[in-house]
Each structure stands twice: as C-alpha cells, then as structure tokens.
C-alpha cells in the first residue's frame, strides 16, 4: 500500500481535485485556486489523477517541478470517491476542500466555506457543503438531479438539497474515519451527520463546462445511485455514534 507523508507542516488546507482526462482544465483551475486563496492561510493543491489516458500529467509537470501542485496517480481507474480518499490520505492539511476537475465549481467560493467552518464555536460544522442555486447544466441533467435529490432527501433526511455538488470543505480526520465505499462522495452530508458531526451548507457559484467532456450519463448516475442510496440508508440506520469531547 502506498505511504504518504504524515507531516502536516504549516499547511492548514489541502485542495483536493479528482481528475480523469482533464488536460485542458488542470492549469486554468490551478491558476484560479491560487488566486482565490492568495493571502490567506497556508494551503496546498493536490490533483488525483484517476487513470487519465490524455496528457494531463505532462500539462502538470512544470507546475509540479515549481512546487505549485502535487500529483497523485491511480495506476488503475478507481472512481471519484477513491480519488477523493486518496487525496485526503495524501493531504498535509487538517482541512480538505474538494473541487470537481471540470472547472464548473468556482474556487472563489472556498473562502466562504472556510468562514462558515470557523463559525459556531463547539458546534462548528466539520463539513460545509456547497449548494448550486443556479446550475449551469443541461435541462436533462438538472431534472435528473432534482429527482434523485428528492428521493435521497426523503430517505436520508440530511438537509442537503444538492449532495452532488463537488465543492465541499471537511475535516480530514473525520472524513478518513468514515466507512469507505464507491460513490461515498455523493453521500458525505448523511455520513457525517450519522457519525455525530455538525454539517452546514452555503450557496456557491456554478459554471458551464468550457473544456473537455462529461464522464457520466444521466442513466449511469441513476442506476448506480439507486443501489448506493439503499446501501447508505441501511448504513445510516445501523450507525449509532456520537461525536466525543474531552473535558479540560
């Protein structure tokens, strides 16, 4: 099993981006992240390449050499949830911000998620999810998403109306303590709440895809989503955990 550095160093935030054949998006996205987080807390950017067959690695090579970004690669395609988990395990920051690699999430929203995570004292959220109030997708994708979110909310009751939004901020250790399964990234609010962790949501920007092509169809998302939803519903009912605090 691959071993990643455990030293957290000065980095407090790790921005983790799963990618598959996004060669045209990686450098513009990196530029946007650096601009959005400039002058704030120390951060790092970790791309997780889930078996790309294009020249994603070559495009990132100069940025890697300059120390602007880290690249972790899956030797075999393993899926987005596996990529998020690999990125979290490799991360040096105590907090993880995730973005989709297609450029539709806006890195300028990350500071708002950080501010929300800092609110609330002892009840501060360990996960802050983005809510795309104005989606820039096709009508069919928006309709399929609304339908799926309605069914998911009826079963899981996690208060999230947009669990598929790729921009999220969460506590690294709390995430790594969750049970891992394929597609878990779509159910993080329910999983965090089932383990006793406070969750919050903030509105975020959503942009049309400008470069590259989508890797999923609505049918693929739907067929996999039904099976996973039933599994998470069972897991939620069987999880009886509370967050723990130490008196001092």
PDB file of C-alpha atoms in Angstrom:
ATOM      1  CA  UNK A   1       0.000   0.000   0.000  1.00  0.00           C
ATOM      2  CA  UNK A   2       1.264   3.480  -0.857  1.00  0.00           C
ATOM      3  CA  UNK A   3       2.538   5.503   2.087  1.00  0.00           C
ATOM      4  CA  UNK A   4       2.039   9.266   2.071  1.00  0.00           C
ATOM      5  CA  UNK A   5       3.793  11.912   4.204  1.00  0.00           C
ATOM      6  CA  UNK A   6       2.248  12.297   7.656  1.00  0.00           C
ATOM      7  CA  UNK A   7       3.902  15.641   8.451  1.00  0.00           C
ATOM      8  CA  UNK A   8       1.256  18.344   8.408  1.00  0.00           C
ATOM      9  CA  UNK A   9       3.837  21.161   8.437  1.00  0.00           C
ATOM     10  CA  UNK A  10       2.437  24.689   8.115  1.00  0.00           C
ATOM     11  CA  UNK A  11      -0.304  23.679   5.686  1.00  0.00           C
ATOM     12  CA  UNK A  12      -3.812  24.023   7.102  1.00  0.00           C
ATOM     13  CA  UNK A  13      -5.848  23.493   3.940  1.00  0.00           C
ATOM     14  CA  UNK A  14      -5.455  20.926   1.178  1.00  0.00           C
ATOM     15  CA  UNK A  15      -7.449  21.463  -2.004  1.00  0.00           C
ATOM     16  CA  UNK A  16      -8.090  18.015  -3.498  1.00  0.00           C
ATOM     17  CA  UNK A  17      -9.250  17.676  -7.111  1.00  0.00           C
ATOM     18  CA  UNK A  18     -10.066  14.265  -8.633  1.00  0.00           C
ATOM     19  CA  UNK A  19      -9.403  14.270 -12.379  1.00  0.00           C
ATOM     20  CA  UNK A  20      -9.802  11.945 -15.332  1.00  0.00           C
ATOM     21  CA  UNK A  21      -8.779  13.190 -18.782  1.00  0.00           C
ATOM     22  CA  UNK A  22      -8.995  16.890 -17.877  1.00  0.00           C
ATOM     23  CA  UNK A  23      -5.757  18.042 -19.536  1.00  0.00           C
ATOM     24  CA  UNK A  24      -7.290  21.299 -20.772  1.00  0.00           C
ATOM     25  CA  UNK A  25      -8.724  22.187 -17.355  1.00  0.00           C
ATOM     26  CA  UNK A  26      -5.951  21.478 -14.846  1.00  0.00           C
ATOM     27  CA  UNK A  27      -3.748  24.547 -15.342  1.00  0.00           C
ATOM     28  CA  UNK A  28      -6.573  27.125 -15.593  1.00  0.00           C
ATOM     29  CA  UNK A  29      -8.116  25.574 -12.468  1.00  0.00           C
ATOM     30  CA  UNK A  30      -4.785  25.709 -10.620  1.00  0.00           C
ATOM     31  CA  UNK A  31      -4.414  29.398 -11.506  1.00  0.00           C
ATOM     32  CA  UNK A  32      -7.905  30.117 -10.169  1.00  0.00           C
ATOM     33  CA  UNK A  33      -7.270  28.269  -6.910  1.00  0.00           C
ATOM     34  CA  UNK A  34      -4.045  30.154  -6.281  1.00  0.00           C
ATOM     35  CA  UNK A  35      -5.773  33.462  -6.994  1.00  0.00           C
ATOM     36  CA  UNK A  36      -8.737  32.655  -4.735  1.00  0.00           C
ATOM     37  CA  UNK A  37      -6.583  31.618  -1.764  1.00  0.00           C
ATOM     38  CA  UNK A  38      -3.738  34.133  -2.105  1.00  0.00           C
ATOM     39  CA  UNK A  39      -3.050  35.981   1.142  1.00  0.00           C
ATOM     40  CA  UNK A  40      -4.978  33.504   3.284  1.00  0.00           C
ATOM     41  CA  UNK A  41      -3.893  30.538   5.353  1.00  0.00           C
ATOM     42  CA  UNK A  42      -1.142  28.255   4.009  1.00  0.00           C
ATOM     43  CA  UNK A  43      -2.559  25.744   1.533  1.00  0.00           C
ATOM     44  CA  UNK A  44      -1.567  23.087  -0.958  1.00  0.00           C
ATOM     45  CA  UNK A  45      -3.200  21.789  -4.138  1.00  0.00           C
ATOM     46  CA  UNK A  46      -3.396  18.037  -4.731  1.00  0.00           C
ATOM     47  CA  UNK A  47      -4.617  16.661  -8.046  1.00  0.00           C
ATOM     48  CA  UNK A  48      -5.545  12.976  -8.012  1.00  0.00           C
ATOM     49  CA  UNK A  49      -5.346  11.501 -11.498  1.00  0.00           C
ATOM     50  CA  UNK A  50      -7.717   8.550 -11.727  1.00  0.00           C
ATOM     51  CA  UNK A  51      -6.065   6.764 -14.626  1.00  0.00           C
ATOM     52  CA  UNK A  52      -6.106   9.500 -17.276  1.00  0.00           C
ATOM     53  CA  UNK A  53      -5.178   8.490 -20.805  1.00  0.00           C
ATOM     54  CA  UNK A  54      -4.610  12.018 -22.141  1.00  0.00           C
ATOM     55  CA  UNK A  55      -1.662  14.328 -21.432  1.00  0.00           C
ATOM     56  CA  UNK A  56      -2.888  15.571 -18.056  1.00  0.00           C
ATOM     57  CA  UNK A  57       0.366  14.505 -16.389  1.00  0.00           C
ATOM     58  CA  UNK A  58       2.506  16.319 -18.968  1.00  0.00           C
ATOM     59  CA  UNK A  59       0.478  19.519 -18.608  1.00  0.00           C
ATOM     60  CA  UNK A  60       1.037  19.498 -14.847  1.00  0.00           C
ATOM     61  CA  UNK A  61       4.735  18.606 -14.965  1.00  0.00           C
ATOM     62  CA  UNK A  62       6.081  22.213 -14.947  1.00  0.00           C
ATOM     63  CA  UNK A  63       3.769  23.168 -12.055  1.00  0.00           C
ATOM     64  CA  UNK A  64       4.882  20.080 -10.105  1.00  0.00           C
ATOM     65  CA  UNK A  65       8.541  20.953 -10.686  1.00  0.00           C
ATOM     66  CA  UNK A  66       7.860  24.511  -9.486  1.00  0.00           C
ATOM     67  CA  UNK A  67       6.252  23.226  -6.277  1.00  0.00           C
ATOM     68  CA  UNK A  68       2.872  24.726  -7.130  1.00  0.00           C
ATOM     69  CA  UNK A  69       0.954  21.447  -7.056  1.00  0.00           C
ATOM     70  CA  UNK A  70       1.205  17.801  -6.052  1.00  0.00           C
ATOM     71  CA  UNK A  71       0.012  14.993  -8.323  1.00  0.00           C
ATOM     72  CA  UNK A  72      -1.005  11.576  -7.027  1.00  0.00           C
ATOM     73  CA  UNK A  73      -1.916   8.997  -9.672  1.00  0.00           C
ATOM     74  CA  UNK A  74      -4.050   5.867  -9.583  1.00  0.00           C
ATOM     75  CA  UNK A  75      -2.454   3.180 -11.713  1.00  0.00           C
ATOM     76  CA  UNK A  76      -5.941   1.807 -12.454  1.00  0.00           C
ATOM     77  CA  UNK A  77      -9.160   3.795 -12.734  1.00  0.00           C
ATOM     78  CA  UNK A  78     -10.918   3.540  -9.374  1.00  0.00           C
ATOM     79  CA  UNK A  79     -13.656   6.192  -9.374  1.00  0.00           C
ATOM     80  CA  UNK A  80     -14.188   9.633  -7.878  1.00  0.00           C
ATOM     81  CA  UNK A  81     -14.727   8.515  -4.289  1.00  0.00           C
ATOM     82  CA  UNK A  82     -11.478   6.556  -4.338  1.00  0.00           C
ATOM     83  CA  UNK A  83      -9.710   9.612  -5.752  1.00  0.00           C
ATOM     84  CA  UNK A  84     -11.084  11.865  -3.005  1.00  0.00           C
ATOM     85  CA  UNK A  85      -9.969   9.377  -0.368  1.00  0.00           C
ATOM     86  CA  UNK A  86      -6.511   9.022  -1.930  1.00  0.00           C
ATOM     87  CA  UNK A  87      -6.184  12.800  -1.969  1.00  0.00           C
ATOM     88  CA  UNK A  88      -7.271  13.084   1.665  1.00  0.00           C
ATOM     89  CA  UNK A  89      -4.768  10.423   2.706  1.00  0.00           C
ATOM     90  CA  UNK A  90      -2.002  12.244   0.837  1.00  0.00           C
ATOM     91  CA  UNK A  91      -3.029  15.671   2.140  1.00  0.00           C
ATOM     92  CA  UNK A  92      -0.945  17.581   4.667  1.00  0.00           C
ATOM     93  CA  UNK A  93      -3.723  19.915   5.754  1.00  0.00           C
ATOM     94  CA  UNK A  94      -6.171  19.372   8.609  1.00  0.00           C
ATOM     95  CA  UNK A  95      -8.983  20.582   6.329  1.00  0.00           C
ATOM     96  CA  UNK A  96      -9.837  19.329   2.858  1.00  0.00           C
ATOM     97  CA  UNK A  97     -11.581  21.348   0.164  1.00  0.00           C
ATOM     98  CA  UNK A  98     -12.755  19.369  -2.859  1.00  0.00           C
ATOM     99  CA  UNK A  99     -13.498  20.615  -6.362  1.00  0.00           C
ATOM    100  CA  UNK A 100     -14.564  18.791  -9.495  1.00  0.00           C
ATOM    101  CA  UNK A 101     -11.871  18.761 -12.143  1.00  0.00           C
ATOM    102  CA  UNK A 102     -14.132  20.010 -14.946  1.00  0.00           C
ATOM    103  CA  UNK A 103     -13.927  23.668 -13.894  1.00  0.00           C
ATOM    104  CA  UNK A 104     -17.638  24.017 -13.128  1.00  0.00           C
ATOM    105  CA  UNK A 105     -17.008  24.638  -9.422  1.00  0.00           C
ATOM    106  CA  UNK A 106     -15.690  28.130  -8.655  1.00  0.00           C
ATOM    107  CA  UNK A 107     -12.553  28.197  -6.431  1.00  0.00           C
ATOM    108  CA  UNK A 108     -13.570  31.715  -5.357  1.00  0.00           C
ATOM    109  CA  UNK A 109     -16.208  30.043  -3.159  1.00  0.00           C
ATOM    110  CA  UNK A 110     -13.630  28.248  -0.989  1.00  0.00           C
ATOM    111  CA  UNK A 111     -13.050  31.248   1.350  1.00  0.00           C
ATOM    112  CA  UNK A 112     -16.805  31.372   2.062  1.00  0.00           C
ATOM    113  CA  UNK A 113     -16.758  27.699   3.062  1.00  0.00           C
ATOM    114  CA  UNK A 114     -13.760  28.368   5.323  1.00  0.00           C
ATOM    115  CA  UNK A 115     -15.550  31.261   7.005  1.00  0.00           C
ATOM    116  CA  UNK A 116     -18.632  29.122   7.641  1.00  0.00           C
ATOM    117  CA  UNK A 117     -16.489  26.353   9.143  1.00  0.00           C
ATOM    118  CA  UNK A 118     -14.983  28.884  11.568  1.00  0.00           C
ATOM    119  CA  UNK A 119     -18.416  29.864  12.927  1.00  0.00           C
ATOM    120  CA  UNK A 120     -20.282  28.214  15.762  1.00  0.00           C
ATOM    121  CA  UNK A 121     -17.648  27.528  18.406  1.00  0.00           C
ATOM    122  CA  UNK A 122     -18.060  23.997  19.780  1.00  0.00           C
ATOM    123  CA  UNK A 123     -20.887  23.415  17.290  1.00  0.00           C
ATOM    124  CA  UNK A 124     -18.839  24.498  14.275  1.00  0.00           C
ATOM    125  CA  UNK A 125     -19.522  22.262  11.267  1.00  0.00           C
ATOM    126  CA  UNK A 126     -16.988  19.597  10.321  1.00  0.00           C
ATOM    127  CA  UNK A 127     -18.425  19.579   6.816  1.00  0.00           C
ATOM    128  CA  UNK A 128     -19.584  22.577   4.792  1.00  0.00           C
ATOM    129  CA  UNK A 129     -21.269  21.657   1.523  1.00  0.00           C
ATOM    130  CA  UNK A 130     -21.921  23.868  -1.456  1.00  0.00           C
ATOM    131  CA  UNK A 131     -25.424  24.362  -2.838  1.00  0.00           C
ATOM    132  CA  UNK A 132     -25.674  25.238  -6.525  1.00  0.00           C
ATOM    133  CA  UNK A 133     -28.638  27.601  -6.557  1.00  0.00           C
ATOM    134  CA  UNK A 134     -28.315  28.278 -10.294  1.00  0.00           C
ATOM    135  CA  UNK A 135     -26.998  25.240 -12.123  1.00  0.00           C
ATOM    136  CA  UNK A 136     -25.304  25.635 -15.499  1.00  0.00           C
ATOM    137  CA  UNK A 137     -26.090  22.160 -16.803  1.00  0.00           C
ATOM    138  CA  UNK A 138     -28.404  20.743 -19.435  1.00  0.00           C
ATOM    139  CA  UNK A 139     -32.124  20.557 -18.639  1.00  0.00           C
ATOM    140  CA  UNK A 140     -31.997  16.750 -18.533  1.00  0.00           C
ATOM    141  CA  UNK A 141     -29.139  16.731 -16.042  1.00  0.00           C
ATOM    142  CA  UNK A 142     -30.872  19.296 -13.796  1.00  0.00           C
ATOM    143  CA  UNK A 143     -34.139  17.336 -13.897  1.00  0.00           C
ATOM    144  CA  UNK A 144     -32.410  14.053 -13.108  1.00  0.00           C
ATOM    145  CA  UNK A 145     -30.556  15.703 -10.232  1.00  0.00           C
ATOM    146  CA  UNK A 146     -33.748  17.186  -8.731  1.00  0.00           C
ATOM    147  CA  UNK A 147     -35.479  13.829  -8.921  1.00  0.00           C
ATOM    148  CA  UNK A 148     -32.550  11.982  -7.346  1.00  0.00           C
ATOM    149  CA  UNK A 149     -32.111  14.596  -4.606  1.00  0.00           C
ATOM    150  CA  UNK A 150     -35.804  14.380  -3.744  1.00  0.00           C
ATOM    151  CA  UNK A 151     -35.687  10.614  -3.265  1.00  0.00           C
ATOM    152  CA  UNK A 152     -32.399  10.792  -1.371  1.00  0.00           C
ATOM    153  CA  UNK A 153     -33.670  13.520   0.955  1.00  0.00           C
ATOM    154  CA  UNK A 154     -36.851  11.535   1.698  1.00  0.00           C
ATOM    155  CA  UNK A 155     -34.772   8.565   2.832  1.00  0.00           C
ATOM    156  CA  UNK A 156     -31.686  10.135   4.399  1.00  0.00           C
ATOM    157  CA  UNK A 157     -33.099  13.433   5.741  1.00  0.00           C
ATOM    158  CA  UNK A 158     -29.673  15.056   5.835  1.00  0.00           C
ATOM    159  CA  UNK A 159     -30.904  18.566   4.997  1.00  0.00           C
ATOM    160  CA  UNK A 160     -28.855  18.669   1.781  1.00  0.00           C
ATOM    161  CA  UNK A 161     -30.685  19.613  -1.416  1.00  0.00           C
ATOM    162  CA  UNK A 162     -27.604  19.267  -3.633  1.00  0.00           C
ATOM    163  CA  UNK A 163     -25.459  16.387  -2.452  1.00  0.00           C
ATOM    164  CA  UNK A 164     -23.869  16.045  -5.904  1.00  0.00           C
ATOM    165  CA  UNK A 165     -22.182  19.457  -5.682  1.00  0.00           C
ATOM    166  CA  UNK A 166     -18.439  18.829  -5.951  1.00  0.00           C
ATOM    167  CA  UNK A 167     -17.262  21.763  -3.832  1.00  0.00           C
ATOM    168  CA  UNK A 168     -17.097  20.820  -0.170  1.00  0.00           C
ATOM    169  CA  UNK A 169     -14.938  21.531   2.865  1.00  0.00           C
ATOM    170  CA  UNK A 170     -14.451  18.970   5.619  1.00  0.00           C
ATOM    171  CA  UNK A 171     -12.253  17.893   8.481  1.00  0.00           C
ATOM    172  CA  UNK A 172      -9.667  15.448   7.143  1.00  0.00           C
ATOM    173  CA  UNK A 173      -9.636  13.056  10.092  1.00  0.00           C
ATOM    174  CA  UNK A 174     -13.428  12.955  10.387  1.00  0.00           C
ATOM    175  CA  UNK A 175     -13.607  12.033   6.698  1.00  0.00           C
ATOM    176  CA  UNK A 176     -10.969   9.306   6.941  1.00  0.00           C
ATOM    177  CA  UNK A 177     -12.844   7.786   9.898  1.00  0.00           C
ATOM    178  CA  UNK A 178     -15.917   7.189   7.700  1.00  0.00           C
ATOM    179  CA  UNK A 179     -16.522   3.770   6.123  1.00  0.00           C
ATOM    180  CA  UNK A 180     -15.284   3.800   2.548  1.00  0.00           C
ATOM    181  CA  UNK A 181     -17.334   2.604  -0.430  1.00  0.00           C
ATOM    182  CA  UNK A 182     -17.613   3.572  -4.078  1.00  0.00           C
ATOM    183  CA  UNK A 183     -19.681   6.748  -4.631  1.00  0.00           C
ATOM    184  CA  UNK A 184     -19.479   7.746  -0.956  1.00  0.00           C
ATOM    185  CA  UNK A 185     -18.569  11.281  -2.063  1.00  0.00           C
ATOM    186  CA  UNK A 186     -22.224  11.774  -3.011  1.00  0.00           C
ATOM    187  CA  UNK A 187     -23.440  10.973   0.495  1.00  0.00           C
ATOM    188  CA  UNK A 188     -20.964  12.835   2.706  1.00  0.00           C
ATOM    189  CA  UNK A 189     -23.551  15.047   4.486  1.00  0.00           C
ATOM    190  CA  UNK A 190     -25.578  11.996   5.559  1.00  0.00           C
ATOM    191  CA  UNK A 191     -22.458  10.088   6.602  1.00  0.00           C
ATOM    192  CA  UNK A 192     -21.042  12.997   8.628  1.00  0.00           C
ATOM    193  CA  UNK A 193     -24.358  13.508  10.406  1.00  0.00           C
ATOM    194  CA  UNK A 194     -24.717   9.785  11.127  1.00  0.00           C
ATOM    195  CA  UNK A 195     -21.354   9.948  12.900  1.00  0.00           C
ATOM    196  CA  UNK A 196     -22.414  12.896  15.060  1.00  0.00           C
ATOM    197  CA  UNK A 197     -20.615  15.654  13.157  1.00  0.00           C
ATOM    198  CA  UNK A 198     -22.282  19.051  12.574  1.00  0.00           C
ATOM    199  CA  UNK A 199     -22.921  19.918   8.918  1.00  0.00           C
ATOM    200  CA  UNK A 200     -23.679  23.240   7.225  1.00  0.00           C
ATOM    201  CA  UNK A 201     -24.344  24.467   3.692  1.00  0.00           C
ATOM    202  CA  UNK A 202     -23.591  27.664   1.768  1.00  0.00           C
ATOM    203  CA  UNK A 203     -24.691  28.851  -1.691  1.00  0.00           C
ATOM    204  CA  UNK A 204     -21.994  28.555  -4.353  1.00  0.00           C
ATOM    205  CA  UNK A 205     -21.471  29.566  -7.937  1.00  0.00           C
ATOM    206  CA  UNK A 206     -21.799  27.040 -10.761  1.00  0.00           C
ATOM    207  CA  UNK A 207     -20.341  27.464 -14.224  1.00  0.00           C
ATOM    208  CA  UNK A 208     -20.829  25.780 -17.599  1.00  0.00           C
ATOM    209  CA  UNK A 209     -18.165  23.319 -18.669  1.00  0.00           C
ATOM    210  CA  UNK A 210     -15.871  25.181 -21.059  1.00  0.00           C
ATOM    211  CA  UNK A 211     -13.343  22.475 -21.882  1.00  0.00           C
ATOM    212  CA  UNK A 212     -13.446  18.677 -22.110  1.00  0.00           C
ATOM    213  CA  UNK A 213     -16.454  16.359 -21.932  1.00  0.00           C
ATOM    214  CA  UNK A 214     -18.574  14.878 -19.158  1.00  0.00           C
ATOM    215  CA  UNK A 215     -17.544  11.413 -17.981  1.00  0.00           C
ATOM    216  CA  UNK A 216     -21.043  10.265 -16.933  1.00  0.00           C
ATOM    217  CA  UNK A 217     -24.510   9.968 -18.438  1.00  0.00           C
ATOM    218  CA  UNK A 218     -27.745  10.522 -16.521  1.00  0.00           C
ATOM    219  CA  UNK A 219     -28.535   6.797 -16.848  1.00  0.00           C
ATOM    220  CA  UNK A 220     -25.166   5.807 -15.369  1.00  0.00           C
ATOM    221  CA  UNK A 221     -25.647   8.157 -12.427  1.00  0.00           C
ATOM    222  CA  UNK A 222     -29.197   6.935 -11.844  1.00  0.00           C
ATOM    223  CA  UNK A 223     -28.556   3.200 -11.915  1.00  0.00           C
ATOM    224  CA  UNK A 224     -25.582   3.400  -9.583  1.00  0.00           C
ATOM    225  CA  UNK A 225     -27.294   5.976  -7.362  1.00  0.00           C
ATOM    226  CA  UNK A 226     -30.289   3.768  -6.511  1.00  0.00           C
ATOM    227  CA  UNK A 227     -28.116   0.921  -5.244  1.00  0.00           C
ATOM    228  CA  UNK A 228     -25.859   3.258  -3.274  1.00  0.00           C
ATOM    229  CA  UNK A 229     -28.802   5.149  -1.784  1.00  0.00           C
ATOM    230  CA  UNK A 230     -30.308   1.962  -0.380  1.00  0.00           C
ATOM    231  CA  UNK A 231     -26.908   0.991   1.000  1.00  0.00           C
ATOM    232  CA  UNK A 232     -26.417   4.358   2.710  1.00  0.00           C
ATOM    233  CA  UNK A 233     -29.961   4.215   4.100  1.00  0.00           C
ATOM    234  CA  UNK A 234     -29.150   0.835   5.679  1.00  0.00           C
ATOM    235  CA  UNK A 235     -25.792   2.104   6.958  1.00  0.00           C
ATOM    236  CA  UNK A 236     -27.364   5.228   8.465  1.00  0.00           C
ATOM    237  CA  UNK A 237     -29.963   3.157  10.325  1.00  0.00           C
ATOM    238  CA  UNK A 238     -27.225   0.886  11.698  1.00  0.00           C
ATOM    239  CA  UNK A 239     -24.873   3.707  12.728  1.00  0.00           C
ATOM    240  CA  UNK A 240     -25.366   4.888  16.288  1.00  0.00           C
ATOM    241  CA  UNK A 241     -22.377   7.081  17.005  1.00  0.00           C
ATOM    242  CA  UNK A 242     -21.923  10.381  18.761  1.00  0.00           C
ATOM    243  CA  UNK A 243     -19.132  12.891  18.465  1.00  0.00           C
ATOM    244  CA  UNK A 244     -16.951  12.828  21.601  1.00  0.00           C
ATOM    245  CA  UNK A 245     -15.467  15.737  23.540  1.00  0.00           C
ATOM    246  CA  UNK A 246     -12.875  15.777  26.306  1.00  0.00           C
ATOM    247  CA  UNK A 247     -13.438  17.886  29.417  1.00  0.00           C
ATOM    248  CA  UNK A 248     -10.463  20.024  30.372  1.00  0.00           C
TER     249      UNK A 248
END
